[in-house]
Amino acid sequence: APAPTSARWTLEGVVWDLGTEQPLAGARVRLARAPSPARGTTLEGKATCMWFLAEPVTEYVAERTSDAEGGFVFPLARLDELAVVATKEGYGTSIVGLGAMSVDEEERSAEAELWLEKGRRLRLQVVNEADRPIPGASVARFSGHVVGPPTEVVHTAEDGFFEMIAGSEDVLVVWADGYARTWVEAPFDLDGAPIVLGEPFSLSGRVVDACGAPIPRAVVWLDSQIVPPRITDGEGRFAWRDLPWQASIEVSAQTGEHLRRATYVAPGRDDVEIVLWRPGAISGRLVVRGPTDGLTFALRVDGPGNYRHHDHHAPTSFHATDVPPGELTITGHASRLVYDGGNPYG
């Protein structure tokens, strides 16, 4: 593919062999677009860690082959939500997003390092609890941890089997319609045993404001990296239908205008309600009755939901933001350093 024109940035990097720790020549390096915000990957226009089960990136905008020193260079028109994907026959796949790159704003350059591990062929079957094969199940492979986009997604055949090249530290996430998601941290340790998908559990509810009005377009997520987030609809509703069993699930919600709020629930509920508030602010001043020479001031604001704000910058005034509604406790403190044998104490 042709390189982007009107280059103002330079993206360069090196592909390494993880086993030998030497530069790897001849690797296929592609520049790809990151998943779109429609998949719940951004909040307030900023990248988040909500790429958990996005399909692999397929919009490649440029391609290179690593040289004898493992190097590659891409000219860029702008530095946006891009990812670099490296592959080579007999190796696994490595993907690095913009957040993991070293960026120099003054030089208008970015650097990326990609490590490829010599993989082994993995062939496993996905079955249900009755030991029947599940065709069409999705198997996502993550390099070491379930954060960022998966390095590869394959689907099971009619007999429930799938094949891929995987590394020893790769993690698999498996899901299919009508079944609970599951993950496998060490797939080679299965020694050919099938991956079993169990009965799914549902969870649904809605996100509302302090007056009970629904909040659309809120991002709702769970404390599970194998479950993708949800975006509330026009009625503020969200739902999951394929959750694995957990005794308690933390459900969190947030928008660009409302504070994050979390609640703990059990799977199977359909009446979860998360109430979000718009953040407020409070300002004031610290009145000191007496000499202030040599004093150091500090102020703390405590509020509902474990809210805490510290202010050490302004000696006699304070300003706290993102304050939740409810009763606040404001504490002022003044201290003077005293030197005893060269060691100061308050």
Short mmCIF file of C-alpha atoms in Angstrom, two decimals:
data_model
loop_
_atom_site.label_atom_id
_atom_site.label_comp_id
_atom_site.label_asym_id
_atom_site.label_seq_id
_atom_site.Cartn_x
_atom_site.Cartn_y
_atom_site.Cartn_z
CA ALA A 1 0.00 0.00 0.00
CA PRO A 2 1.28 3.53 -0.69
CA ALA A 3 2.59 5.52 2.24
CA PRO A 4 0.52 8.45 3.54
CA THR A 5 1.35 11.70 1.73
CA SER A 6 2.17 15.17 3.10
CA ALA A 7 4.26 13.63 5.86
CA ARG A 8 4.78 15.78 8.93
CA TRP A 9 5.64 12.99 11.36
CA THR A 10 8.00 10.04 11.22
CA LEU A 11 7.22 6.67 12.79
CA GLU A 12 10.21 4.36 13.01
CA GLY A 13 10.94 1.21 14.91
CA VAL A 14 12.64 -2.17 15.17
CA VAL A 15 11.31 -5.73 15.04
CA TRP A 16 13.06 -8.10 17.46
CA ASP A 17 13.24 -11.87 17.82
CA LEU A 18 12.01 -12.54 21.35
CA GLY A 19 14.00 -15.78 21.69
CA THR A 20 17.38 -14.51 20.50
CA GLU A 21 16.86 -10.83 21.39
CA GLN A 22 18.33 -9.99 17.98
CA PRO A 23 16.86 -7.75 15.24
CA LEU A 24 14.54 -9.67 12.94
CA ALA A 25 14.85 -9.03 9.20
CA GLY A 26 12.16 -9.78 6.66
CA ALA A 27 9.18 -9.21 8.96
CA ARG A 28 6.01 -7.81 7.43
CA VAL A 29 5.21 -4.51 9.17
CA ARG A 30 1.86 -2.83 8.53
CA LEU A 31 0.44 0.47 9.66
CA ALA A 32 -3.20 0.08 10.63
CA ARG A 33 -6.11 2.15 11.86
CA ALA A 34 -7.16 1.44 15.43
CA PRO A 35 -10.77 0.34 16.15
CA SER A 36 -13.40 3.04 15.70
CA PRO A 37 -15.17 4.90 18.55
CA ALA A 38 -18.39 3.13 17.54
CA ARG A 39 -16.94 0.01 19.16
CA GLY A 40 -16.61 1.80 22.48
CA THR A 41 -12.89 2.43 22.24
CA THR A 42 -12.88 6.09 23.22
CA LEU A 43 -14.27 8.21 26.02
CA GLU A 44 -14.16 11.99 25.72
CA GLY A 45 -12.10 11.51 22.57
CA LYS A 46 -9.27 9.82 24.47
CA ALA A 47 -8.01 6.29 24.00
CA THR A 48 -9.03 3.83 26.69
CA CYS A 49 -8.35 0.19 27.44
CA MET A 50 -11.74 -0.84 26.08
CA TRP A 51 -10.47 -2.65 22.99
CA PHE A 52 -10.96 -5.98 24.72
CA LEU A 53 -12.77 -7.92 22.01
CA ALA A 54 -12.71 -5.66 18.99
CA GLU A 55 -12.18 -7.45 15.71
CA PRO A 56 -8.56 -7.27 14.53
CA VAL A 57 -7.67 -4.12 12.64
CA THR A 58 -8.07 -4.61 8.89
CA GLU A 59 -7.69 -1.08 7.48
CA TYR A 60 -4.00 -1.08 6.65
CA VAL A 61 -2.73 2.25 5.32
CA ALA A 62 0.91 1.36 4.63
CA GLU A 63 3.28 -1.61 4.62
CA ARG A 64 7.03 -2.18 5.00
CA THR A 65 9.47 -5.09 5.33
CA SER A 66 11.97 -4.88 8.17
CA ASP A 67 15.56 -4.44 6.98
CA ALA A 68 18.71 -6.32 8.02
CA GLU A 69 18.71 -4.43 11.31
CA GLY A 70 15.02 -5.12 11.89
CA GLY A 71 14.21 -1.48 11.18
CA PHE A 72 11.28 0.17 9.43
CA VAL A 73 10.14 3.77 8.80
CA PHE A 74 6.70 5.24 8.03
CA PRO A 75 6.10 8.91 7.10
CA LEU A 76 2.83 10.17 8.61
CA ALA A 77 0.58 13.09 7.82
CA ARG A 78 -0.52 13.17 11.46
CA LEU A 79 -0.10 11.13 14.60
CA ASP A 80 -3.57 9.74 15.30
CA GLU A 81 -4.99 6.46 16.60
CA LEU A 82 -2.71 4.12 14.67
CA ALA A 83 -1.31 0.71 15.44
CA VAL A 84 1.73 -1.11 14.05
CA VAL A 85 1.32 -4.83 13.29
CA ALA A 86 4.33 -7.10 12.69
CA THR A 87 4.17 -10.70 11.41
CA LYS A 88 6.53 -13.28 9.95
CA GLU A 89 6.14 -16.88 8.83
CA GLY A 90 6.74 -19.22 11.76
CA TYR A 91 6.32 -16.46 14.34
CA GLY A 92 3.40 -15.06 16.24
CA THR A 93 2.00 -11.56 15.77
CA SER A 94 2.92 -8.38 17.62
CA ILE A 95 0.83 -5.23 17.71
CA VAL A 96 1.73 -1.90 19.31
CA GLY A 97 -0.71 0.97 19.71
CA LEU A 98 0.11 4.66 19.87
CA GLY A 99 -0.07 4.67 23.66
CA ALA A 100 2.86 2.23 23.87
CA MET A 101 5.12 4.24 21.58
CA SER A 102 7.78 6.78 22.52
CA VAL A 103 6.67 10.15 21.12
CA ASP A 104 8.87 13.24 20.70
CA GLU A 105 6.64 16.27 20.09
CA GLU A 106 9.54 18.58 19.23
CA GLU A 107 11.10 16.22 16.68
CA ARG A 108 7.62 15.15 15.52
CA SER A 109 8.64 11.53 15.65
CA ALA A 110 7.47 8.30 17.26
CA GLU A 111 9.35 5.06 17.97
CA ALA A 112 7.95 1.54 18.34
CA GLU A 113 9.51 -1.78 19.30
CA LEU A 114 7.83 -5.04 18.30
CA TRP A 115 8.88 -8.43 19.66
CA LEU A 116 8.01 -11.58 17.72
CA GLU A 117 8.07 -15.00 19.35
CA LYS A 118 8.58 -18.17 17.38
CA GLY A 119 5.21 -19.79 17.66
CA ARG A 120 3.90 -23.33 17.71
CA ARG A 121 0.89 -24.60 15.85
CA LEU A 122 -2.09 -24.88 18.16
CA ARG A 123 -5.09 -27.06 17.26
CA LEU A 124 -7.92 -27.27 19.77
CA GLN A 125 -11.63 -27.97 19.78
CA VAL A 126 -14.39 -25.84 21.31
CA VAL A 127 -17.31 -27.81 22.77
CA ASN A 128 -20.33 -27.22 25.00
CA GLU A 129 -20.99 -28.84 28.37
CA ALA A 130 -22.55 -31.84 26.58
CA ASP A 131 -19.23 -32.35 24.77
CA ARG A 132 -20.74 -31.36 21.42
CA PRO A 133 -18.63 -29.27 19.01
CA ILE A 134 -19.49 -25.58 18.60
CA PRO A 135 -18.97 -24.43 15.00
CA GLY A 136 -18.43 -20.74 14.28
CA ALA A 137 -17.07 -19.92 17.75
CA SER A 138 -14.67 -16.96 17.85
CA VAL A 139 -11.17 -17.42 19.29
CA ALA A 140 -9.16 -14.26 19.94
CA ARG A 141 -5.44 -14.46 20.67
CA PHE A 142 -3.82 -11.83 22.86
CA SER A 143 -0.08 -11.46 23.35
CA GLY A 144 0.46 -11.99 27.07
CA HIS A 145 -2.52 -10.08 28.49
CA VAL A 146 -6.06 -9.16 27.51
CA VAL A 147 -5.50 -5.45 26.90
CA GLY A 148 -5.54 -3.75 23.54
CA PRO A 149 -6.83 -5.25 20.31
CA PRO A 150 -6.26 -8.99 19.83
CA THR A 151 -3.39 -10.00 17.58
CA GLU A 152 -5.56 -12.53 15.78
CA VAL A 153 -9.15 -13.81 15.66
CA VAL A 154 -10.10 -17.16 14.07
CA HIS A 155 -13.34 -19.14 13.99
CA THR A 156 -14.00 -22.82 14.60
CA ALA A 157 -14.89 -25.16 11.77
CA GLU A 158 -17.96 -27.43 11.63
CA ASP A 159 -16.19 -29.96 13.88
CA GLY A 160 -15.43 -27.23 16.45
CA PHE A 161 -11.69 -27.23 15.79
CA PHE A 162 -9.49 -24.19 15.10
CA GLU A 163 -5.81 -23.76 14.29
CA MET A 164 -3.38 -20.89 14.84
CA ILE A 165 0.27 -20.13 15.53
CA ALA A 166 0.56 -19.10 19.18
CA GLY A 167 3.23 -18.22 21.70
CA SER A 168 3.78 -19.79 25.10
CA GLU A 169 2.47 -16.72 26.95
CA ASP A 170 -0.50 -15.96 24.69
CA VAL A 171 -4.01 -15.75 26.12
CA LEU A 172 -7.09 -16.99 24.28
CA VAL A 173 -10.57 -15.56 24.70
CA VAL A 174 -13.37 -17.74 23.30
CA TRP A 175 -17.02 -16.87 22.75
CA ALA A 176 -20.05 -17.98 20.73
CA ASP A 177 -23.71 -17.03 20.52
CA GLY A 178 -25.69 -18.61 23.33
CA TYR A 179 -22.66 -19.42 25.49
CA ALA A 180 -20.67 -17.71 28.21
CA ARG A 181 -17.28 -16.26 27.31
CA THR A 182 -14.19 -17.91 28.67
CA TRP A 183 -10.45 -17.45 28.50
CA VAL A 184 -7.43 -19.74 28.51
CA GLU A 185 -4.15 -18.39 29.92
CA ALA A 186 -1.89 -21.26 28.86
CA PRO A 187 -3.46 -22.97 25.82
CA PHE A 188 -0.57 -25.38 25.27
CA ASP A 189 -1.04 -26.71 28.81
CA LEU A 190 -4.42 -28.11 27.73
CA ASP A 191 -2.45 -30.83 25.91
CA GLY A 192 -5.23 -31.23 23.33
CA ALA A 193 -8.16 -31.16 25.76
CA PRO A 194 -11.19 -29.20 24.44
CA ILE A 195 -12.19 -25.71 25.52
CA VAL A 196 -15.63 -25.90 27.12
CA LEU A 197 -18.14 -23.07 26.87
CA GLY A 198 -20.78 -23.11 29.60
CA GLU A 199 -24.20 -21.65 30.28
CA PRO A 200 -24.37 -17.86 29.84
CA PHE A 201 -25.72 -15.36 32.35
CA SER A 202 -27.33 -12.06 31.46
CA LEU A 203 -27.12 -8.66 33.07
CA SER A 204 -29.03 -5.55 32.07
CA GLY A 205 -30.23 -2.24 33.41
CA ARG A 206 -30.09 1.44 32.70
CA VAL A 207 -28.07 4.57 33.46
CA VAL A 208 -29.96 7.62 34.75
CA ASP A 209 -29.18 11.05 36.14
CA ALA A 210 -30.00 12.33 39.63
CA CYS A 211 -33.57 13.17 38.51
CA GLY A 212 -34.18 9.70 37.07
CA ALA A 213 -33.90 10.76 33.42
CA PRO A 214 -32.14 8.22 31.13
CA ILE A 215 -28.60 8.99 29.97
CA PRO A 216 -27.90 7.82 26.40
CA ARG A 217 -24.39 7.20 25.02
CA ALA A 218 -22.94 6.40 28.46
CA VAL A 219 -20.07 3.88 28.49
CA VAL A 220 -20.82 0.92 30.78
CA TRP A 221 -18.18 -1.69 31.56
CA LEU A 222 -17.51 -4.60 33.90
CA ASP A 223 -14.50 -5.58 36.00
CA SER A 224 -13.76 -8.35 33.50
CA GLN A 225 -11.27 -7.91 30.69
CA ILE A 226 -12.89 -10.59 28.54
CA VAL A 227 -16.24 -8.78 28.31
CA PRO A 228 -16.50 -5.77 25.97
CA PRO A 229 -18.17 -2.56 27.19
CA ARG A 230 -21.63 -1.36 26.24
CA ILE A 231 -22.95 2.02 25.08
CA THR A 232 -26.39 2.89 26.47
CA ASP A 233 -29.23 3.41 23.98
CA GLY A 234 -31.65 6.33 23.81
CA GLU A 235 -33.45 5.03 26.91
CA GLY A 236 -30.21 4.68 28.84
CA ARG A 237 -30.39 0.88 28.70
CA PHE A 238 -27.53 -1.61 28.44
CA ALA A 239 -27.38 -5.41 28.40
CA TRP A 240 -25.02 -8.38 28.30
CA ARG A 241 -26.25 -11.86 27.37
CA ASP A 242 -23.10 -14.00 27.51
CA LEU A 243 -21.45 -13.45 30.88
CA PRO A 244 -19.51 -16.16 32.71
CA TRP A 245 -20.64 -16.86 36.26
CA GLN A 246 -19.27 -14.62 39.02
CA ALA A 247 -20.58 -14.24 42.55
CA SER A 248 -20.29 -10.46 42.23
CA ILE A 249 -19.67 -8.16 39.27
CA GLU A 250 -18.55 -4.54 39.42
CA VAL A 251 -20.50 -2.47 36.90
CA SER A 252 -19.20 1.04 36.11
CA ALA A 253 -20.58 3.85 33.97
CA GLN A 254 -19.34 7.25 32.87
CA THR A 255 -19.88 9.94 30.25
CA GLY A 256 -17.87 12.98 29.26
CA GLU A 257 -20.13 15.13 31.47
CA HIS A 258 -20.85 12.81 34.40
CA LEU A 259 -18.71 11.32 37.13
CA ARG A 260 -17.77 7.63 37.04
CA ARG A 261 -19.86 5.50 39.34
CA ALA A 262 -19.58 1.78 40.13
CA THR A 263 -21.90 -0.71 41.78
CA TYR A 264 -21.62 -4.42 42.66
CA VAL A 265 -24.34 -6.82 41.49
CA ALA A 266 -24.91 -10.54 40.90
CA PRO A 267 -25.29 -11.99 37.39
CA GLY A 268 -28.81 -12.63 36.15
CA ARG A 269 -30.29 -9.30 37.19
CA ASP A 270 -32.24 -7.17 34.73
CA ASP A 271 -32.96 -4.18 36.98
CA VAL A 272 -29.51 -2.68 37.60
CA GLU A 273 -29.70 1.11 37.88
CA ILE A 274 -26.61 3.29 37.87
CA VAL A 275 -27.16 6.93 38.85
CA LEU A 276 -24.65 9.44 37.48
CA TRP A 277 -24.20 13.04 38.58
CA ARG A 278 -22.68 15.99 36.84
CA PRO A 279 -19.55 17.05 38.71
CA GLY A 280 -19.59 20.28 40.65
CA ALA A 281 -16.88 22.56 42.01
CA ILE A 282 -16.22 24.35 45.27
CA SER A 283 -13.93 27.28 46.02
CA GLY A 284 -13.07 29.18 49.16
CA ARG A 285 -10.30 30.59 51.27
CA LEU A 286 -8.44 29.57 54.35
CA VAL A 287 -8.60 32.20 57.09
CA VAL A 288 -5.52 32.27 59.35
CA ARG A 289 -5.80 34.11 62.65
CA GLY A 290 -2.20 34.88 63.50
CA PRO A 291 1.25 35.26 61.91
CA THR A 292 1.76 33.33 58.69
CA ASP A 293 5.53 33.70 58.26
CA GLY A 294 7.21 30.34 57.72
CA LEU A 295 3.95 28.39 57.66
CA THR A 296 3.07 25.75 55.06
CA PHE A 297 -0.63 25.32 54.34
CA ALA A 298 -2.59 22.30 53.14
CA LEU A 299 -6.29 21.72 52.65
CA ARG A 300 -8.36 18.59 52.08
CA VAL A 301 -11.92 18.14 50.82
CA ASP A 302 -13.67 14.83 51.56
CA GLY A 303 -17.03 13.87 50.06
CA PRO A 304 -19.37 10.98 49.14
CA GLY A 305 -18.07 7.99 47.23
CA ASN A 306 -14.55 8.20 48.72
CA TYR A 307 -14.02 11.55 47.03
CA ARG A 308 -10.87 13.31 48.25
CA HIS A 309 -9.12 16.45 47.02
CA HIS A 310 -5.80 17.78 48.29
CA ASP A 311 -4.61 21.33 47.70
CA HIS A 312 -1.02 22.24 48.59
CA HIS A 313 -0.49 25.02 46.06
CA ALA A 314 -2.48 28.05 47.19
CA PRO A 315 -1.59 29.07 50.78
CA THR A 316 -4.92 30.65 51.74
CA SER A 317 -7.39 29.61 49.01
CA PHE A 318 -8.63 26.41 47.46
CA HIS A 319 -10.55 25.17 44.44
CA ALA A 320 -11.83 21.58 44.09
CA THR A 321 -13.36 20.17 40.90
CA ASP A 322 -15.26 16.98 39.97
CA VAL A 323 -17.02 17.21 43.32
CA PRO A 324 -19.99 14.84 43.80
CA PRO A 325 -23.23 16.14 45.35
CA GLY A 326 -23.70 15.61 49.06
CA GLU A 327 -22.13 16.67 52.31
CA LEU A 328 -18.48 17.73 52.17
CA THR A 329 -15.88 17.95 54.92
CA ILE A 330 -13.19 20.61 54.44
CA THR A 331 -10.07 20.45 56.60
CA GLY A 332 -7.33 23.08 56.74
CA HIS A 333 -3.86 22.49 58.14
CA ALA A 334 -0.84 24.69 58.80
CA SER A 335 2.64 23.58 59.84
CA ARG A 336 6.09 25.07 60.37
CA LEU A 337 9.30 23.14 59.77
CA VAL A 338 11.61 23.02 62.79
CA TYR A 339 15.25 22.01 62.42
CA ASP A 340 16.78 19.78 65.06
CA GLY A 341 20.40 18.88 64.36
CA GLY A 342 19.90 19.58 60.66
CA ASN A 343 16.83 17.32 60.35
CA PRO A 344 13.55 19.14 59.72
CA TYR A 345 10.27 17.97 61.18
CA GLY A 346 6.79 19.48 61.16
#
